[in-house]
Coordinates of C-alpha atoms in Angstrom, one line a residue:
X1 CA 14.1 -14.2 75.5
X2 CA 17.0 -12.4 75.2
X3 CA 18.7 -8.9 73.0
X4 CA 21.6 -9.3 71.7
X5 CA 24.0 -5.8 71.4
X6 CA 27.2 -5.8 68.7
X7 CA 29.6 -3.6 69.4
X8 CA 32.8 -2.1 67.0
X9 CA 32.8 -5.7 65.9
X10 CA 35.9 -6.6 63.5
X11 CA 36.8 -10.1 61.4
X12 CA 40.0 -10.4 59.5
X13 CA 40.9 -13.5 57.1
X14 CA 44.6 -12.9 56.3
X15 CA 44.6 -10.0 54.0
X16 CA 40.5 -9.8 53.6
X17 CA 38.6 -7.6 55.9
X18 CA 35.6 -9.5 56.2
X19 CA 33.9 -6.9 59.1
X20 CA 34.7 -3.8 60.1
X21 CA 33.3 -1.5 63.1
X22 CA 29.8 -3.1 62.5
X23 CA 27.5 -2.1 65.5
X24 CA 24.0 -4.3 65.5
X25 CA 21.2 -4.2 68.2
X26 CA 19.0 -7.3 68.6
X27 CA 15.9 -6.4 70.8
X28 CA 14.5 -9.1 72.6
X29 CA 11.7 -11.3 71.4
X30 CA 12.5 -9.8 67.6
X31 CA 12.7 -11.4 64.2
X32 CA 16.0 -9.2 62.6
X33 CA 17.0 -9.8 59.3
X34 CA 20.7 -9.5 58.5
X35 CA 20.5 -8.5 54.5
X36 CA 23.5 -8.9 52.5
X37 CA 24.8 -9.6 48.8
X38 CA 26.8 -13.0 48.6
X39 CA 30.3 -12.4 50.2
X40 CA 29.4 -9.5 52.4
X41 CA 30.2 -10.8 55.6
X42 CA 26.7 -12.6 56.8
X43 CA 27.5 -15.9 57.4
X44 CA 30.5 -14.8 59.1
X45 CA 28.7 -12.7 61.6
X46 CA 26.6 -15.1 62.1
X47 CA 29.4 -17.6 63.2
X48 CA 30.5 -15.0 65.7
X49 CA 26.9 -14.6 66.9
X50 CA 27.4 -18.2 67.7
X51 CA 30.7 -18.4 68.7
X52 CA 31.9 -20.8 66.1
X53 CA 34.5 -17.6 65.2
X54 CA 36.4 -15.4 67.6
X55 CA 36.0 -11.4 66.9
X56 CA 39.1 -10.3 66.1
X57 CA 37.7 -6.9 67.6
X58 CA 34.9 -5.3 68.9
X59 CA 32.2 -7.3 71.5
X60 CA 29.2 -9.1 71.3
X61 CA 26.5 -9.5 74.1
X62 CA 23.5 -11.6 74.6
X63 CA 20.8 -10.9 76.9
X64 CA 23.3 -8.5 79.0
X65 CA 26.3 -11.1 79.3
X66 CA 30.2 -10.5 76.9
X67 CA 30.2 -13.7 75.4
X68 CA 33.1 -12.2 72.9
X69 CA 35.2 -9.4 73.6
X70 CA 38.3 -8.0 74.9
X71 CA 39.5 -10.9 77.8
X72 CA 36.0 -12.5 77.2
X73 CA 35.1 -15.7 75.4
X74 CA 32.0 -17.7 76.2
X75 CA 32.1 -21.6 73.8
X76 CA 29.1 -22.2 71.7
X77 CA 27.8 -25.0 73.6
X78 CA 27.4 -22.0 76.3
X79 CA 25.2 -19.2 74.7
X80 CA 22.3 -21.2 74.4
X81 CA 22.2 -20.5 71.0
X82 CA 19.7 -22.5 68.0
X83 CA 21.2 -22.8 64.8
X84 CA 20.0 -23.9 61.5
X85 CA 21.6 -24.0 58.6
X86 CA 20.7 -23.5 54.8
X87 CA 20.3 -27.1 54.3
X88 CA 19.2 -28.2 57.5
X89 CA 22.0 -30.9 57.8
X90 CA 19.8 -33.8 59.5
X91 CA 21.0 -36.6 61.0
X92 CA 20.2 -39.0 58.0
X93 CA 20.2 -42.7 60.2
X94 CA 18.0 -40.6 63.2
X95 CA 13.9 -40.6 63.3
X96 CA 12.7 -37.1 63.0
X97 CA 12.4 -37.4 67.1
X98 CA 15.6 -38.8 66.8
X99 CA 16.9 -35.2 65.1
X100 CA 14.5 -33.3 67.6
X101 CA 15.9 -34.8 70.9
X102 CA 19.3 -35.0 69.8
X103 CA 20.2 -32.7 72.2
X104 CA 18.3 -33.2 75.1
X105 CA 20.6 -35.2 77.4
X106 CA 19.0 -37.2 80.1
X107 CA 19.9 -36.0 83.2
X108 CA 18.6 -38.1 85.7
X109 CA 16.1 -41.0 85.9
X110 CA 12.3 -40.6 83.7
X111 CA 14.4 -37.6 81.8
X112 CA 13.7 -39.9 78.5
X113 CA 10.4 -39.4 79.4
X114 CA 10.0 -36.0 79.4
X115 CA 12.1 -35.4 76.6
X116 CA 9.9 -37.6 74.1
X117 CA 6.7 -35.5 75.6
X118 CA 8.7 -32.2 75.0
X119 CA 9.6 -33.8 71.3
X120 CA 6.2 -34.4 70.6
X121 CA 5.4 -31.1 71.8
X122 CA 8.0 -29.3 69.3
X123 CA 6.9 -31.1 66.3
X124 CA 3.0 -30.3 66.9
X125 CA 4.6 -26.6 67.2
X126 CA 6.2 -26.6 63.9
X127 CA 3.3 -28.9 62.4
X128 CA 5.1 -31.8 61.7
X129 CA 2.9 -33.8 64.8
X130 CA 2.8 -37.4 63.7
X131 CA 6.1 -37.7 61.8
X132 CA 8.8 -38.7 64.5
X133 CA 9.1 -41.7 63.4
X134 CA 9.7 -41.0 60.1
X135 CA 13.6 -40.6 59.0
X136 CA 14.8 -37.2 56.7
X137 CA 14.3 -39.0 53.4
X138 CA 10.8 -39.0 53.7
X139 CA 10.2 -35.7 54.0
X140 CA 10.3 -32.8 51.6
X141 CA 12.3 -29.8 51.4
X142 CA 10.3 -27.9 53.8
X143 CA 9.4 -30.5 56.1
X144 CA 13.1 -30.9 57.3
X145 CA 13.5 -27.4 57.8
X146 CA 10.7 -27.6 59.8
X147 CA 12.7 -30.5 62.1
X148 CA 15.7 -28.0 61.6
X149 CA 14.2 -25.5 63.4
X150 CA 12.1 -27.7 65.9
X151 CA 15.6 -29.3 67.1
X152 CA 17.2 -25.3 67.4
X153 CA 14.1 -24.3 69.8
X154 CA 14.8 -27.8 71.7
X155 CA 17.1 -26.9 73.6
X156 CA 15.0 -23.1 74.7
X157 CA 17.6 -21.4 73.2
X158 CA 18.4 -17.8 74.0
X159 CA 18.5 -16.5 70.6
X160 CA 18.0 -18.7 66.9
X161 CA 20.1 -17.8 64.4
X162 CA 18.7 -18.3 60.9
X163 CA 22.0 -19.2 57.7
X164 CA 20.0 -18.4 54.5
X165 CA 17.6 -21.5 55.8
X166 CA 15.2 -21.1 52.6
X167 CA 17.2 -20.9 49.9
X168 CA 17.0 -24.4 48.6
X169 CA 13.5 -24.2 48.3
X170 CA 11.3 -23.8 45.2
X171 CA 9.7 -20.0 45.5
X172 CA 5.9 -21.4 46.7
X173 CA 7.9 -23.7 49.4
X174 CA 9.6 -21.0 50.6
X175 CA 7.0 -18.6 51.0
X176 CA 4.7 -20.8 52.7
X177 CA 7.9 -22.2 55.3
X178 CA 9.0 -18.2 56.0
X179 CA 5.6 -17.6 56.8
X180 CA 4.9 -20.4 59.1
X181 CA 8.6 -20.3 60.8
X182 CA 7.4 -16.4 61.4
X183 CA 4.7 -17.6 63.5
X184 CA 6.1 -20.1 65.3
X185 CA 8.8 -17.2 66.3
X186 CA 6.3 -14.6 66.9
X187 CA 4.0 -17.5 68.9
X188 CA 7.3 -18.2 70.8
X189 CA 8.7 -15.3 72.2
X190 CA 11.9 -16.4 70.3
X191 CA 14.6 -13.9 69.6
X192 CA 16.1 -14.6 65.9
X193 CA 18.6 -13.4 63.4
X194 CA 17.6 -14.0 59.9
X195 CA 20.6 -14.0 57.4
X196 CA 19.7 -13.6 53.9
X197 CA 20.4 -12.0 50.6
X198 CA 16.7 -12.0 49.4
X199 CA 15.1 -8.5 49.9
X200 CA 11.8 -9.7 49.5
X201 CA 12.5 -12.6 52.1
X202 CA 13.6 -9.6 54.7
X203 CA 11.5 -6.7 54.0
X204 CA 8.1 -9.6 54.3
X205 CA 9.6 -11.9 57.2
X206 CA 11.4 -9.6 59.5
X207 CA 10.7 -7.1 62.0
X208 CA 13.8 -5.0 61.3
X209 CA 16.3 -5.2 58.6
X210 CA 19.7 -5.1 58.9
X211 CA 21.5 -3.6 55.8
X212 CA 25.0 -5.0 55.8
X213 CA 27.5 -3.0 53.5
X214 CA 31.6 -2.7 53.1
X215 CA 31.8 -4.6 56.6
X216 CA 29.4 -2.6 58.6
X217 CA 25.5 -2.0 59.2
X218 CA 24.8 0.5 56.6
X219 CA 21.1 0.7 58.2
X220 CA 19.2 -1.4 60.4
X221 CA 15.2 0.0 60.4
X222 CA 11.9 -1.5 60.4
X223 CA 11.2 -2.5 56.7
X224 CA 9.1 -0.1 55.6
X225 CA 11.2 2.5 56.9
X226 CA 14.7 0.9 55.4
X227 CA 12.4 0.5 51.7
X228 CA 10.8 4.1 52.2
X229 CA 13.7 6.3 53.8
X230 CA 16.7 4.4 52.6
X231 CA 20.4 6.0 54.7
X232 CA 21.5 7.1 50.9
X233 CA 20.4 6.6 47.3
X234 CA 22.7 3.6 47.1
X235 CA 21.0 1.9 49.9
X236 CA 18.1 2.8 48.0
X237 CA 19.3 1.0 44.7
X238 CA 19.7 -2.3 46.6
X239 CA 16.3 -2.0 48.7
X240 CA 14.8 -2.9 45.7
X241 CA 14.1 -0.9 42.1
X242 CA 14.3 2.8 42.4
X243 CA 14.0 5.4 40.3
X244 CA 16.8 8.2 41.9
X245 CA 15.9 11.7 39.8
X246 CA 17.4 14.7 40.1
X247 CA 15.2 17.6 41.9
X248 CA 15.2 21.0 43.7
X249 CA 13.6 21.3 47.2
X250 CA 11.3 24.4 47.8
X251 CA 9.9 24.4 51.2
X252 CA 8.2 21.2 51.6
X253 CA 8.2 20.3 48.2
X254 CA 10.4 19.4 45.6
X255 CA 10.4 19.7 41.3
X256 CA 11.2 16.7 39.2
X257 CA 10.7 15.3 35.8
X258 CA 7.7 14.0 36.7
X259 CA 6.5 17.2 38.0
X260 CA 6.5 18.7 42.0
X261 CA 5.7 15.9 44.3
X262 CA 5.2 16.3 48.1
X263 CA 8.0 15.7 50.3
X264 CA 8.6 13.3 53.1
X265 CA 8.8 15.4 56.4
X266 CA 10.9 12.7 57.6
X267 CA 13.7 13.6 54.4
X268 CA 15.8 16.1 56.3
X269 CA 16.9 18.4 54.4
X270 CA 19.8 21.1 55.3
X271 CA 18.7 24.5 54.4
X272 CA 15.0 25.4 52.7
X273 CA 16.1 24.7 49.2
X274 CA 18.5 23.3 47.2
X275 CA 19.6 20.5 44.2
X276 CA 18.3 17.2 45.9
X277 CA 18.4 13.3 45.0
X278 CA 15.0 11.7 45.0
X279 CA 13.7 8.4 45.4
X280 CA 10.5 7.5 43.7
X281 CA 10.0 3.5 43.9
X282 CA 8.3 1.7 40.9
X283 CA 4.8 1.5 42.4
X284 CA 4.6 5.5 43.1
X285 CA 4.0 6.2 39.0
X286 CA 1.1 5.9 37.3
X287 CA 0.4 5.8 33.5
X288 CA -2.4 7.9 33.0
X289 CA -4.3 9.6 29.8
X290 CA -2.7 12.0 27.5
X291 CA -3.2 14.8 29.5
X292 CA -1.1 16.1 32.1
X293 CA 2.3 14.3 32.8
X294 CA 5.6 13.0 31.2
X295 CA 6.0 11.7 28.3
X296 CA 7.6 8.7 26.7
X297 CA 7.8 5.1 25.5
X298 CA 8.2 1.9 26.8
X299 CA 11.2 0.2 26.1
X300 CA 10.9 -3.2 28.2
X301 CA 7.8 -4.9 29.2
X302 CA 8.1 -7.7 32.1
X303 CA 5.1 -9.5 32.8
X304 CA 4.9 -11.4 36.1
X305 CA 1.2 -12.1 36.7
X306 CA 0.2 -10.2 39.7
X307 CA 2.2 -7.0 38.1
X308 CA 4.1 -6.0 35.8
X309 CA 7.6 -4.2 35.4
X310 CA 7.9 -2.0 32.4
X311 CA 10.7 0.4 31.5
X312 CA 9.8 4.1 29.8
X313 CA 12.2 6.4 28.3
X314 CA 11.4 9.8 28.6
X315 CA 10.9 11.8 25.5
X316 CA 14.3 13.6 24.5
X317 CA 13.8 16.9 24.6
X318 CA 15.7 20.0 26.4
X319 CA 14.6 19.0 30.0
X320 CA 14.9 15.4 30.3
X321 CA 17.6 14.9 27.3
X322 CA 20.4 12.0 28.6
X323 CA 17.3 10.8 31.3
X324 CA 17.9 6.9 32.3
X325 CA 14.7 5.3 31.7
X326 CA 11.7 5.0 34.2
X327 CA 10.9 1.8 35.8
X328 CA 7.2 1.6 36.6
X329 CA 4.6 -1.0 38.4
X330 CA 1.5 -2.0 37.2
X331 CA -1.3 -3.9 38.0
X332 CA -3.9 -4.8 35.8
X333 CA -4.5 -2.7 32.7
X334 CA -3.5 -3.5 28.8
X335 CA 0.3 -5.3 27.6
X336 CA 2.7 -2.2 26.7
X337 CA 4.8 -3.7 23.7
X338 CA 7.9 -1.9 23.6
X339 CA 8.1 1.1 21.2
X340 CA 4.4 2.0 22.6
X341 CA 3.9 5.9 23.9
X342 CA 3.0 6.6 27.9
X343 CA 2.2 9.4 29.8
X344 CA 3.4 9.2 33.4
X345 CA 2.5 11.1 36.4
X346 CA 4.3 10.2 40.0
X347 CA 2.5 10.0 43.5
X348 CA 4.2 11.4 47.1
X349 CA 5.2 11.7 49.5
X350 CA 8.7 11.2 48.4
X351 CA 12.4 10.6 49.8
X352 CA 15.1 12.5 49.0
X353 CA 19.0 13.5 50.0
X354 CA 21.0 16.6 49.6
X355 CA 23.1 16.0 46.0
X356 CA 26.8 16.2 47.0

């Protein structure tokens, strides 16, 4: 069980910066998420995790040791490092103990032994016990993921790095195999780095999340710290929908549209009062009787079974005329068709940043 500490790390591909000054801590024994839109550089840092790519600057240590740096450069085969890959990339003429063991080398007499015990003991562990003799076409989707990951942890790798390895699932597969590989790391000790361009996927699996942005970690938090206190309201945009109003601080609360909401002591803001940003996430408003509140009408309605996402304009009147509309979550309660009045009223704590 090791950490793993990233320093003013830098990749170049001809004329594309790829990564640029990104700084990443890895604690030991922790699940961290590296979240990313497609072409942002994840995969990439992943490679250098693993040394399949040489930094071009900065360093990267594991567990205390410069495997890439200035006059430094430790081979992949050397890092003890697990990798699995989006599509698992079996051997498809090996037995699943085949696939498990392949990297166990037999060192000295009875080694083939021990290895088909430690096998046996891998697959139990990722609860696939019983199928080593079966061969990677006769298992599903998530089943040779499973033997993906059961051949990284073979050889007790330091650290397991994780390339978008649940993408090619269908969405119940994926939840079910995210939640099982998060025990097995949890059960294990196992220091990982998730890749992934799924926010839900991060912000559910992961211990911290690691926002990566323009080349660099825009902010690497516990989840609900990164979803609730976002770095800046773009960070905020991408961590999911937000609702970003303007407000004015006064003291230790702040005036929006949707009224004066308490703010989070852990917004700080220069100065007792001022213009501000604020965040209010989709699940923070309620639509509530004809009473006291903001009003408007509903001009999408997305129904997803366990909630609902609808979209409400605010009335167009003097203080909210030009106002994007309001995205809101609901559970339960009666369809909104579109055209349909609301009445909204906001819960707090709420985030916020000084306007520039």
């Amino acid at each position: 069980m090791r950490d793993v500490t990233v320093s003013g790390l830098g990749k170049t591909f001809g004329a594309q910066v790829v990564l640029a000054g990104l700084d990443l801590e890895v604690p030991a024994g922790s699940l961290t998420a590296i979240l990313g839109p497609s072409g942002s550089g994840k995969t990439t840092l992943l490679r250098l995790l693993a040394g399949f790519e040489r930094a071009d600057a900065g360093t990267i240590g594991i567990g205390g040791v410069l495997v890439d740096g200035p006059g430094a450069y430790l081979p992949p085969e050397r890092r003890r490092i697990g990798y699995v890959p989006q599509e698992g990339s079996l051997f498809p003429h090996l037995t699943v103990a085949g696939n498990v063991g392949f990297g166990l080398a037999a060192r000295k007499h009875g080694a083939g032994q021990r290895r088909g015990g430690k096998v046996d003991g891998l697959l139990e562990t990722v609860g696939l016990g019983g199928f080593g003799r079966r061969y990677p076409h006769q298992l599903s989707g998530g089943q040779q993921q499973r033997v993906a990951l059961a051949r990284a942890l073979a050889i007790e790798p330091a650290v397991v790095l994780l390339d978008e390895p649940f993408a090619s699932l269908d969405a119940h597969l994926r939840a079910s195999v995210r939640a099982d590989v998060q025990e097995i790391f949890r059960r294990a000790g196992t220091t990982a780095v998730l890749v992934t361009h799924d926010q839900d996927e991060a912000l559910s699996v992961a211990d911290r999340v690691a926002a990566l942005r323009d080349g660099g970690i825009a902010q690497c938090a516990p989840p609900e710290d990164l979803y609730c206190r976002p770095a800046d309201p773009r960070l905020a945009s991408f961590i999911g929908e937000a609702n970003l109003l303007e407000g004015v601080v006064s003291g230790a609360t702040v005036k929006t549209l949707l009224g004066a909401l308490p703010l989070d002591p852990a917004a700080a803001i220069p100065g007792a009062a001022g213009q501000v940003t604020v965040l209010i996430r989709p699940e923070q408003i309620d639509i509530v009787p004809n009473e006291d509140g903001l009003t408007a009408h509903v001009t999408s309605y997305r129904y997803h079974g366990h909630d609902a996402v609808l979209y409400a304009q605010p009335e167009n009147d003097a203080a909210v005329a030009g106002s994007s509309p309001v995205v809101v979550r609901i559970t339960g309660g009666p369809h909104r068709p579109v055209g349909s009045g609301v009445t909204l009223r906001a819960r707090g704590p709420v985030f916020a940043w000084r306007a520039d």
